[in-house]
Coordinates of N, CA and C in Angstrom, one line a residue:
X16 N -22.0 4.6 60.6 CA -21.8 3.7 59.4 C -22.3 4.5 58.1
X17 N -23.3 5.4 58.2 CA -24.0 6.0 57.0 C -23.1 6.7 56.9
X18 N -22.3 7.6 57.4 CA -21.4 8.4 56.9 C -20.3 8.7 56.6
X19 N -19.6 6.6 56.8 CA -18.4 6.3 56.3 C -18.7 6.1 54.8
X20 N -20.2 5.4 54.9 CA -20.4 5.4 53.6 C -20.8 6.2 52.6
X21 N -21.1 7.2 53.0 CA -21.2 8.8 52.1 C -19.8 9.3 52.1
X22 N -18.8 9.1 52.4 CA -18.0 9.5 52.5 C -17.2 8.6 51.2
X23 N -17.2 7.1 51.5 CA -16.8 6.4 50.4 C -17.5 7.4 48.9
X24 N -18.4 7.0 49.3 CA -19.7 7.6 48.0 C -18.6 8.7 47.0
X25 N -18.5 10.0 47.8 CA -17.8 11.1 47.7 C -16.9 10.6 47.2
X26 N -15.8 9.8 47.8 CA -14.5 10.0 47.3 C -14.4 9.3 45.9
X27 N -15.5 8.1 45.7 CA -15.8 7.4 44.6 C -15.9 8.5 43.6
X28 N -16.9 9.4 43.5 CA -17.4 10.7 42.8 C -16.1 11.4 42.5
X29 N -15.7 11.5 43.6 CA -14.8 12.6 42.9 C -13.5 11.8 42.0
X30 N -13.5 10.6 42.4 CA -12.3 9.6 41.4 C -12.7 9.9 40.4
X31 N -13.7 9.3 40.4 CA -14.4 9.3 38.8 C -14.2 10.2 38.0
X32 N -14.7 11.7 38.5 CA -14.9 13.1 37.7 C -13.3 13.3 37.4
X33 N -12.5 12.9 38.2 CA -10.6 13.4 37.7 C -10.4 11.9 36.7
X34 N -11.0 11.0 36.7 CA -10.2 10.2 35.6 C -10.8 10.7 34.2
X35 N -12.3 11.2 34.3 CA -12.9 11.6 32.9 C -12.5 12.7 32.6
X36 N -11.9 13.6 33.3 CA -11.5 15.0 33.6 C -9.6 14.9 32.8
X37 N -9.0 13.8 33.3 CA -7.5 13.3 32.5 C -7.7 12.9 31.7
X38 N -8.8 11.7 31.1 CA -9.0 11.3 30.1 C -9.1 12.1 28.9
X39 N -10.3 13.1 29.0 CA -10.5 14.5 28.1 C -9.3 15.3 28.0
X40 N -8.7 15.2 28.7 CA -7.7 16.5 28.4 C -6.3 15.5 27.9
X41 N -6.5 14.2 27.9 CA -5.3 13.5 26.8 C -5.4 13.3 25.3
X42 N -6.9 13.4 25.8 CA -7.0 13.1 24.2 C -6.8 14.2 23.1
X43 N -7.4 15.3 23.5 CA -7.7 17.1 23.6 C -5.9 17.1 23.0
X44 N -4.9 16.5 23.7 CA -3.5 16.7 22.9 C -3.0 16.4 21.9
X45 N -2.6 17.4 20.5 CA -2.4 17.1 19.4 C -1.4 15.7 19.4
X46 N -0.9 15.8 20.1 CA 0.6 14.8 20.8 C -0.2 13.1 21.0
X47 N -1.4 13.3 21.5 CA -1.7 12.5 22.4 C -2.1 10.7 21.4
X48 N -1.3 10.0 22.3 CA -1.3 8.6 21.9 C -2.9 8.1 21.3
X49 N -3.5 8.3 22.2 CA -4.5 7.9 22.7 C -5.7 8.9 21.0
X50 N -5.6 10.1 21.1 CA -6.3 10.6 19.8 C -5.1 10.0 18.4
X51 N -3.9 9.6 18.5 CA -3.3 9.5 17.1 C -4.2 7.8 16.6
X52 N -3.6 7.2 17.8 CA -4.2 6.0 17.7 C -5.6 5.6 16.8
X53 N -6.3 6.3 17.9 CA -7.9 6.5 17.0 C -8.4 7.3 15.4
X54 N -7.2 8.2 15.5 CA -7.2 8.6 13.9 C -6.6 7.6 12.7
X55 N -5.8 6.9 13.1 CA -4.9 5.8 12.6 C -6.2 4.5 12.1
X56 N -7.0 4.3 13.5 CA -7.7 3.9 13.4 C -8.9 4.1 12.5
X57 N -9.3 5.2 12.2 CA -10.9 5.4 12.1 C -10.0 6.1 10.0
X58 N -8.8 6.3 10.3 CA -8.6 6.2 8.4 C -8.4 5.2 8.2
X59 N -7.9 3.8 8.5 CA -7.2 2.8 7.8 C -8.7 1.9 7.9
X60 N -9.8 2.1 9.3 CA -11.5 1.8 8.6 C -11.8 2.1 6.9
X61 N -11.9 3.3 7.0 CA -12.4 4.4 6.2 C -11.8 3.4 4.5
X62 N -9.9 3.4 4.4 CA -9.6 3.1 3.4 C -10.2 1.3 3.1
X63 N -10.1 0.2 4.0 CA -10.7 -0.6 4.1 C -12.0 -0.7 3.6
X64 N -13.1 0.0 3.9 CA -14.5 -0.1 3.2 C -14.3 0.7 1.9
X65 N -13.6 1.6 1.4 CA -13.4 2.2 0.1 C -12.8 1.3 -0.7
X66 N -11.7 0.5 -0.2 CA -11.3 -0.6 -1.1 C -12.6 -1.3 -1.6
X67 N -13.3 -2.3 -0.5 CA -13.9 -3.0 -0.7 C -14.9 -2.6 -1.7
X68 N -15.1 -1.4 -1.5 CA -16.2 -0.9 -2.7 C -15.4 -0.9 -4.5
X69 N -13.8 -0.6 -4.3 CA -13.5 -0.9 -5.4 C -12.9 -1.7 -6.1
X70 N -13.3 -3.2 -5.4 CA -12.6 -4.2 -5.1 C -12.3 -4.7 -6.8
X71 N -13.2 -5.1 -7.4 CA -13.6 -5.4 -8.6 C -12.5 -4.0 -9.7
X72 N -12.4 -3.1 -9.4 CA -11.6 -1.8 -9.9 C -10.4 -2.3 -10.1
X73 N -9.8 -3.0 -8.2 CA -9.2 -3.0 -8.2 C -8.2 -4.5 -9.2
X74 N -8.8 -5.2 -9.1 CA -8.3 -6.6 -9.5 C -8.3 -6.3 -11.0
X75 N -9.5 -5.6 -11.9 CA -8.9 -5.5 -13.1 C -7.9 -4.5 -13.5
X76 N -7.4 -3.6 -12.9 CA -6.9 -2.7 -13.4 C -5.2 -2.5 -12.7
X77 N -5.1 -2.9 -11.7 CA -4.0 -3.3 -10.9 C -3.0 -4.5 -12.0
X78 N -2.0 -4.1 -11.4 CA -0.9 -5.2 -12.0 C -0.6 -5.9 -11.4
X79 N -0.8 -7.5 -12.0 CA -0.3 -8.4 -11.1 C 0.9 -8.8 -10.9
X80 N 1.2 -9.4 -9.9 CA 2.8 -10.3 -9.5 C 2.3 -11.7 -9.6
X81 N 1.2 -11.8 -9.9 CA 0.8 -13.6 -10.1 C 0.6 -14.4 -11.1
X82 N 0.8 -15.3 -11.4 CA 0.4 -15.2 -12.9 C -1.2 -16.5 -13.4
X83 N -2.0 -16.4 -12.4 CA -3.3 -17.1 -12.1 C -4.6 -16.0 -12.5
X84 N -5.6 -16.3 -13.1 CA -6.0 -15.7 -13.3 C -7.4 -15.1 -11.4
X85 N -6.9 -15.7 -11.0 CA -7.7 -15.6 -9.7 C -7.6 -14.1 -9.5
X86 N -8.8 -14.1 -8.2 CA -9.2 -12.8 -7.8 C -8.0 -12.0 -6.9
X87 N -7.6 -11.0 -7.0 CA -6.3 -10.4 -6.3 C -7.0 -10.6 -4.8
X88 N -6.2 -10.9 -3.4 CA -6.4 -10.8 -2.1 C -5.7 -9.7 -1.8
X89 N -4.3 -8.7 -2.1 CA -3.7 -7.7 -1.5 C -3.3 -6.9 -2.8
X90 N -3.2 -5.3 -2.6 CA -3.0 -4.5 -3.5 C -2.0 -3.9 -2.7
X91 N -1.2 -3.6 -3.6 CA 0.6 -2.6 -2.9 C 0.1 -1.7 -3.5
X92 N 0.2 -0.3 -2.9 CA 0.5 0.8 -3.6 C 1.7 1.3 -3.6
X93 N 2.9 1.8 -4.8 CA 3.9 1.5 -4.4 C 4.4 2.3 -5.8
X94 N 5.9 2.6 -5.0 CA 6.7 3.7 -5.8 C 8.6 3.1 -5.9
X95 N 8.8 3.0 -7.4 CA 10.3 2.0 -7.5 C 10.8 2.7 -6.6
X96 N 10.9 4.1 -6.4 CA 12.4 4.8 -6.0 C 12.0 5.1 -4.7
X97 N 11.4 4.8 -3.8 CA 10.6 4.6 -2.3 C 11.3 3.2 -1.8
X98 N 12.2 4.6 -1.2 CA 12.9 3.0 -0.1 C 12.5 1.6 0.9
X99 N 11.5 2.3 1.5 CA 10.4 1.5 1.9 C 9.9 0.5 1.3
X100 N 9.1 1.0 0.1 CA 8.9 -0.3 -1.0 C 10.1 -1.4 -1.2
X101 N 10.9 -0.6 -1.3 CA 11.9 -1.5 -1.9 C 12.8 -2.4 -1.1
X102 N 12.3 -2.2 0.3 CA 12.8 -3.0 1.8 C 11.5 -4.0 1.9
X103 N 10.5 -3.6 1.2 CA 9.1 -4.9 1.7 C 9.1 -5.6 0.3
X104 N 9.8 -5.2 -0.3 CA 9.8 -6.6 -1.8 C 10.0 -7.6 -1.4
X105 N 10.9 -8.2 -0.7 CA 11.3 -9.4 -0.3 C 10.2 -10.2 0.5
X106 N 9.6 -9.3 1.3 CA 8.6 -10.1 2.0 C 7.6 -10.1 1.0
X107 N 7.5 -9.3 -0.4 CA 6.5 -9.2 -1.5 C 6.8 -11.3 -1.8
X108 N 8.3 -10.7 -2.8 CA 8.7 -11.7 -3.4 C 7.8 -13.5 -2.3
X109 N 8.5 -13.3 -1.3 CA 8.1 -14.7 -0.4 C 6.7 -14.6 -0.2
X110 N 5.8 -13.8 0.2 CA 4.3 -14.2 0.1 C 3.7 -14.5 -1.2
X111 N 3.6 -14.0 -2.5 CA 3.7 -14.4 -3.8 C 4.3 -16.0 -4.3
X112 N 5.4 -16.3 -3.1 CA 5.8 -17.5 -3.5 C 5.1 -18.9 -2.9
X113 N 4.1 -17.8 -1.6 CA 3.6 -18.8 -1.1 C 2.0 -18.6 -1.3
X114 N 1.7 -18.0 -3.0 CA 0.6 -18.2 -3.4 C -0.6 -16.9 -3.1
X115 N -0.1 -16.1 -2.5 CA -0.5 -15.0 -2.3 C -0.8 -14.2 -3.6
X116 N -2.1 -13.6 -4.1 CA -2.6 -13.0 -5.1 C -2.2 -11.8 -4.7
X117 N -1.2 -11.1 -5.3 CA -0.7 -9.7 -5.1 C -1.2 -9.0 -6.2
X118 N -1.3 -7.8 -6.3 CA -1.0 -6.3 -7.4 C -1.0 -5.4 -7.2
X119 N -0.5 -4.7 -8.0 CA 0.0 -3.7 -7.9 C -0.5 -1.9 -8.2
X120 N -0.4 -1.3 -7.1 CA -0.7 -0.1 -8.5 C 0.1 0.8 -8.1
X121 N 0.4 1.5 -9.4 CA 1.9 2.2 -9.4 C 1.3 3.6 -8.6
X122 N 2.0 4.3 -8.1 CA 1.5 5.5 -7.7 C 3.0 6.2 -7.2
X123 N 4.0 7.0 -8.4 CA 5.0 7.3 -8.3 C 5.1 9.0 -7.8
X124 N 6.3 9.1 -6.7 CA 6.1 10.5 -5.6 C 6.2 11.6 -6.7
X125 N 6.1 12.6 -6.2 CA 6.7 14.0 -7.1 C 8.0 14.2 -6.9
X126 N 8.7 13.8 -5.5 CA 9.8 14.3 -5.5 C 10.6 13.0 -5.9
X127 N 10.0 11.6 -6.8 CA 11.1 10.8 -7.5 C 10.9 11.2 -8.8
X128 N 11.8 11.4 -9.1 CA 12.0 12.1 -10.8 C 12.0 10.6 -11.7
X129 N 12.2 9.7 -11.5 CA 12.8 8.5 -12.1 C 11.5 7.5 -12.0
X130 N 10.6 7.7 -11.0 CA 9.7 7.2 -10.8 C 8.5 6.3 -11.8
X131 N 7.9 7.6 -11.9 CA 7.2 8.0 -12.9 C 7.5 7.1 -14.2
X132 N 8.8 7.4 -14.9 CA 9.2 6.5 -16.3 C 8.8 5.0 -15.8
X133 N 9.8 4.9 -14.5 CA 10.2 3.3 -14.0 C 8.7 2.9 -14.0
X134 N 7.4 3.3 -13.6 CA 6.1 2.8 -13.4 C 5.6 2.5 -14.7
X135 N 5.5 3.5 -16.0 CA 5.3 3.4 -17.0 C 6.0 2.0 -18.0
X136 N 7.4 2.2 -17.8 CA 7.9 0.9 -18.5 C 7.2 -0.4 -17.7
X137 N 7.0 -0.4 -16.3 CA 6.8 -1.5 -15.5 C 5.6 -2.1 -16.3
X138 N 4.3 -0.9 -16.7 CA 3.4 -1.5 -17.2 C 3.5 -1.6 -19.1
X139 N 4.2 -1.4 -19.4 CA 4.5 -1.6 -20.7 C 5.2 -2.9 -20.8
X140 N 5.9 -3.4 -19.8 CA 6.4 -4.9 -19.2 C 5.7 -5.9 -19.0
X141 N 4.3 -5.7 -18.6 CA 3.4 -6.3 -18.1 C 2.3 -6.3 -19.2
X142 N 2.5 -5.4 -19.8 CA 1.6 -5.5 -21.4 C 2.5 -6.7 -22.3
X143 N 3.6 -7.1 -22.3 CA 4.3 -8.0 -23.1 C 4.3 -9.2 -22.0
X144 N 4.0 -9.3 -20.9 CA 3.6 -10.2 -20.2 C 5.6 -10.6 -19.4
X145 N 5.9 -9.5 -19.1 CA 6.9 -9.9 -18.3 C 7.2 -9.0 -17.2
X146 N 6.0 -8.9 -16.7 CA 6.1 -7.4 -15.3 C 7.1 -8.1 -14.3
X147 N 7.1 -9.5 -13.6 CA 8.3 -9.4 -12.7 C 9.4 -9.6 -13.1
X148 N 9.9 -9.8 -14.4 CA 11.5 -9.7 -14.6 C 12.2 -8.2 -14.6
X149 N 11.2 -7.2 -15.0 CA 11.4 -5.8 -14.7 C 11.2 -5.3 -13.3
X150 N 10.1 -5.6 -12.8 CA 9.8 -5.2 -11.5 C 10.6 -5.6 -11.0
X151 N 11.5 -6.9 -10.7 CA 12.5 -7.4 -9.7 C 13.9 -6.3 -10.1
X152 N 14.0 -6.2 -11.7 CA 15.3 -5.3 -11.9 C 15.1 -4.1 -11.3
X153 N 14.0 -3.0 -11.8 CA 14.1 -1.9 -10.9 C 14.0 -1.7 -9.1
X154 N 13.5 -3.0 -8.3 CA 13.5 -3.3 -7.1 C 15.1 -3.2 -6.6
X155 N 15.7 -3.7 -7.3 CA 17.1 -4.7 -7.0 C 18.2 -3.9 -7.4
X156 N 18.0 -3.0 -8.7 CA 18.9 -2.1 -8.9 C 19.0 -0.4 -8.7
X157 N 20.1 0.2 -8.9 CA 19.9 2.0 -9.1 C 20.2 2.2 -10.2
X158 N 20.9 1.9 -11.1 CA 21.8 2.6 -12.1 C 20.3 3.5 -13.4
X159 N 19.2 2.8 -13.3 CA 18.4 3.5 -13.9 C 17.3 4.6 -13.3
X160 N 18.0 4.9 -12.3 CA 17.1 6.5 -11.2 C 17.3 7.8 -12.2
X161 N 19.2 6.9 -12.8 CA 19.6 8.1 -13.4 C 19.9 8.2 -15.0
X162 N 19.8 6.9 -15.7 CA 20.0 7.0 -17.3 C 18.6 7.1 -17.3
X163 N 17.4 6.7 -17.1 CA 16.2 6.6 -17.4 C 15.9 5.7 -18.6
X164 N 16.9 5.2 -19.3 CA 16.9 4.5 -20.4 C 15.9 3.2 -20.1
X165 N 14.5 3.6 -20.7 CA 13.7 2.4 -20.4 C 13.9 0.9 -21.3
X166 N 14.4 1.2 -22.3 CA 14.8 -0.2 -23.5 C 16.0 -0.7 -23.2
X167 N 16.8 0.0 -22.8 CA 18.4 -0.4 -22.2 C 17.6 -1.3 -20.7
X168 N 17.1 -1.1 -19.8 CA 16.9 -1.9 -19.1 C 15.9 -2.7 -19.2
X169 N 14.7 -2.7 -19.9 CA 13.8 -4.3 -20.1 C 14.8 -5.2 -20.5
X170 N 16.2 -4.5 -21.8 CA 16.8 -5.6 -21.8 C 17.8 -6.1 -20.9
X171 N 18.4 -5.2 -20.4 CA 19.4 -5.6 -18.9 C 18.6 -6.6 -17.7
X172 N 16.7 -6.6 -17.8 CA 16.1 -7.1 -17.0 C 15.7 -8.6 -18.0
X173 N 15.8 -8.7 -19.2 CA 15.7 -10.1 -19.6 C 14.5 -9.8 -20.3
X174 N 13.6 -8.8 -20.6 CA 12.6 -8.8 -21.3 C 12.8 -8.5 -22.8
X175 N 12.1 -9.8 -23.5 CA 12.5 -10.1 -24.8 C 11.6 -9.2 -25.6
X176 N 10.5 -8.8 -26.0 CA 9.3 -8.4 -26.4 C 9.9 -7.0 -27.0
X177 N 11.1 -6.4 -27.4 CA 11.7 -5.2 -26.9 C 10.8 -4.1 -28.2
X178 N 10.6 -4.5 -29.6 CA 9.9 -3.7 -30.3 C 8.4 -3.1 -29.8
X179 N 7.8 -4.5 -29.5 CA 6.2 -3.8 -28.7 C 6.6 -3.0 -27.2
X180 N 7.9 -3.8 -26.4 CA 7.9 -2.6 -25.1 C 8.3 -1.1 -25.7
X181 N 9.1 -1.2 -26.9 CA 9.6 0.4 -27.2 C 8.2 1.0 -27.6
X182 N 7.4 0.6 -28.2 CA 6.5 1.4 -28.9 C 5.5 2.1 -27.5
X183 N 5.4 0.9 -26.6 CA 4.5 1.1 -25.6 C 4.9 2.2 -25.3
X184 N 6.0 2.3 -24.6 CA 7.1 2.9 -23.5 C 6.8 4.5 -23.7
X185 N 7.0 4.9 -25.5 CA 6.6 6.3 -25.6 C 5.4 6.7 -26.2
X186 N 4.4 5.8 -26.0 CA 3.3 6.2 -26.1 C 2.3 6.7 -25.5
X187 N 1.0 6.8 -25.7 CA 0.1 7.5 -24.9 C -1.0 7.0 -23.7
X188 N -1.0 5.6 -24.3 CA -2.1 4.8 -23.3 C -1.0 3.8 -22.7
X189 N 0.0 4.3 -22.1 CA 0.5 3.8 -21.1 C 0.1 4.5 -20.6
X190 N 0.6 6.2 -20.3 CA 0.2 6.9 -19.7 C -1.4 7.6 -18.8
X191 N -2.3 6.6 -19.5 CA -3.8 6.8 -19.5 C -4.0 5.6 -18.5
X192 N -3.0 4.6 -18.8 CA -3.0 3.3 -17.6 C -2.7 3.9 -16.1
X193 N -1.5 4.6 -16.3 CA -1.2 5.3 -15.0 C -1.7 5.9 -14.5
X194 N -2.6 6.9 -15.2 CA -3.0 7.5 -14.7 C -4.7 7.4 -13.4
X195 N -4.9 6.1 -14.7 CA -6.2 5.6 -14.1 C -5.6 4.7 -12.8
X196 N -4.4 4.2 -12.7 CA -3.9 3.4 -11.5 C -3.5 4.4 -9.9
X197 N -3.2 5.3 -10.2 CA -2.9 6.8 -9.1 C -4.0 7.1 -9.1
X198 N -4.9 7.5 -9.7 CA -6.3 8.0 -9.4 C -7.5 7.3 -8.7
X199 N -7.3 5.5 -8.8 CA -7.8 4.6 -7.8 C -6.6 4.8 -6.6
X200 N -5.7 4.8 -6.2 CA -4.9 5.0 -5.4 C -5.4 5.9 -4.3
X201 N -5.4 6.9 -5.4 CA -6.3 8.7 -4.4 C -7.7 8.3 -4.3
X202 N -8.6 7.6 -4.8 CA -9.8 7.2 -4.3 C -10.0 6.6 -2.7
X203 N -8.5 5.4 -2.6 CA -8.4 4.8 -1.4 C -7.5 5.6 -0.2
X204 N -7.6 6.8 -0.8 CA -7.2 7.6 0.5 C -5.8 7.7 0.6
X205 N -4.9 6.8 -0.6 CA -3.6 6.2 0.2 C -2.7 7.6 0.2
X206 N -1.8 7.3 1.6 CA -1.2 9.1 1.9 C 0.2 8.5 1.8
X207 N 0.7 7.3 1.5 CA 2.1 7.2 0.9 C 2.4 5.7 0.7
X208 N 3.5 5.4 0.3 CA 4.0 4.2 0.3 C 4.8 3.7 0.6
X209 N 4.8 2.4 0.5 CA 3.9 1.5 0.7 C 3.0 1.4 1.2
X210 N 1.8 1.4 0.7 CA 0.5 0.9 1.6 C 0.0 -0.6 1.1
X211 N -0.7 -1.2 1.8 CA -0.5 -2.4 1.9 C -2.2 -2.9 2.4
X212 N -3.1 -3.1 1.0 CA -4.4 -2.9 1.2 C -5.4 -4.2 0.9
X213 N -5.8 -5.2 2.2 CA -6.8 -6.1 1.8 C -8.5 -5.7 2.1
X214 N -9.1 -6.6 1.6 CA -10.4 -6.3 2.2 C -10.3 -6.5 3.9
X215 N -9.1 -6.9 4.5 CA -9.2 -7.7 5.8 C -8.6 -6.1 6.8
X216 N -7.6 -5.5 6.3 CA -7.3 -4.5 6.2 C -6.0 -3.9 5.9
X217 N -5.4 -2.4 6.7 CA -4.2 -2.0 6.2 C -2.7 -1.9 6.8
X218 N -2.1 -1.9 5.8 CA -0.4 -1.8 6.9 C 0.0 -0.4 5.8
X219 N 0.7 0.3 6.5 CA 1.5 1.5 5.9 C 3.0 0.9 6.2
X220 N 3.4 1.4 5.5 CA 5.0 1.3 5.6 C 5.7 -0.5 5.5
X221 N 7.0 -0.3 5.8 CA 7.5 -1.2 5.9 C 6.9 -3.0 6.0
X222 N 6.8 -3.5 5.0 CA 5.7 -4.7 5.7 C 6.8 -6.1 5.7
X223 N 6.4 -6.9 6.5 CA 7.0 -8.4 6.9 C 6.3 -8.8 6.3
X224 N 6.4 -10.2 6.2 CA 5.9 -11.2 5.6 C 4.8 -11.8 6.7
X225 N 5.1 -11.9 7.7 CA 3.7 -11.9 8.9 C 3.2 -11.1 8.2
X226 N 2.9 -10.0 8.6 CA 2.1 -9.3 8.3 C 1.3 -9.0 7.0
X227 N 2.0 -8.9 6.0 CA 1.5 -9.2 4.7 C 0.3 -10.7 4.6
X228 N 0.5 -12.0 5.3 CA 0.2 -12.7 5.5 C -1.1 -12.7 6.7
X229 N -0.9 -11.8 7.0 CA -1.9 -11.4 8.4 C -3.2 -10.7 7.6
X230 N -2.8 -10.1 6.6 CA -3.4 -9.3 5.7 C -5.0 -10.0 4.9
X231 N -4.1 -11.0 4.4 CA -4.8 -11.9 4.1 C -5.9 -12.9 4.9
X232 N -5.4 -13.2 5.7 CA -5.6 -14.5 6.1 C -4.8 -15.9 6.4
X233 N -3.6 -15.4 5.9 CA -3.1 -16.5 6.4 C -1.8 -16.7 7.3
X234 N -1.7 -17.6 7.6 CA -0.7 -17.6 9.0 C 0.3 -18.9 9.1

């Protein structure tokens, strides 16, 4: 009897040592599910408590999609000519409709050439107090990736304000706006867009309306 049960013992021992023995050597793989996972994990922590620390940064300096003066619940980091972005507007548009404190901060790629302007007008739209009639036009449309004509489209987008948006548009503290909105962006770690940032936590890429709502808190 003792040395069925030494024997169990043994074979127990040696299970063990080969599962922590596979275990180590999965993770050990650049490939490996199991280490991506945990990296996914331990940044989208990381950007979570860095928000929270700039939370207050965030809500004054971000652009809103609301028009309440309440405290923002979710921040998009987000680029017009970023296809992605421009596939989760819709689920933007419907959470925003269902009360959702959104904003924004522009953070436009290097390799969108058209970007950049389109972010700038956006907040020179939002300085005249009409950021979603613009934001939905450049969401919705292309034809300005390539005229870049920022006054030709606030008006094509319905924004009346057109003397103070022109003045904005080529001036200098828009650009100081931007700048300070990318630079909180790179504070929160974000590595592209869409990102999709509550105190609750993060989504990259493509977002639903679940999930944007998951974001928050609500369901």
């Amino acid at each position: 009897m003792a040395t069925e049960v030494e024997s169990v013992r043994r074979l127990t021992d040696i299970a063990t040592a080969l599962f922590f023995i596979a275990a180590a050597f999965l993770i050990a793989q650049p490939s490996s599910l199991i280490r991506a996972s945990w990296a996914r994990y331990s940044n989208n922590r990381r950007v979570v408590q860095l928000a929270t620390q700039h939370w207050s940064e965030i809500d004054h300096i971000g652009s809103r999609l609301f028009n309440s003066r309440e405290k923002v619940e979710l921040v998009v980091v987000s680029d017009y000519e970023c296809p992605f972005c421009r596939a989760s507007q819709a689920a933007i548009d419907s959470a925003v409709r269902r009360g959702v404190r959104i904003s924004l901060l522009h953070y436009p790629g290097p390799t969108h050439p058209s970007a950049d302007g389109a972010a700038r007008a956006a907040l020179c739209a939002e300085s005249v107090r009409q950021l979603p009639r613009l934001h939905a036009h450049f969401m919705q449309t292309n034809a300005w990736q390539k005229s870049q004509d920022w006054l030709r489209e606030a008006t094509s987008a319905g924004v009346t304000d057109l003397d103070n948006f022109g003045a904005c548009v080529t001036g200098a503290e828009v650009r100081k706006r931007l700048s300070s909105q990318t630079a909180l962006a790179d504070s929160l770690m974000v590595r592209g867009t869409p990102t999709f940032v509550s105190p609750r936590g993060v989504h990259g890429g493509v977002a639903s309306l679940a999930e944007i709502l998951d974001l928050v808190g609500r369901h």
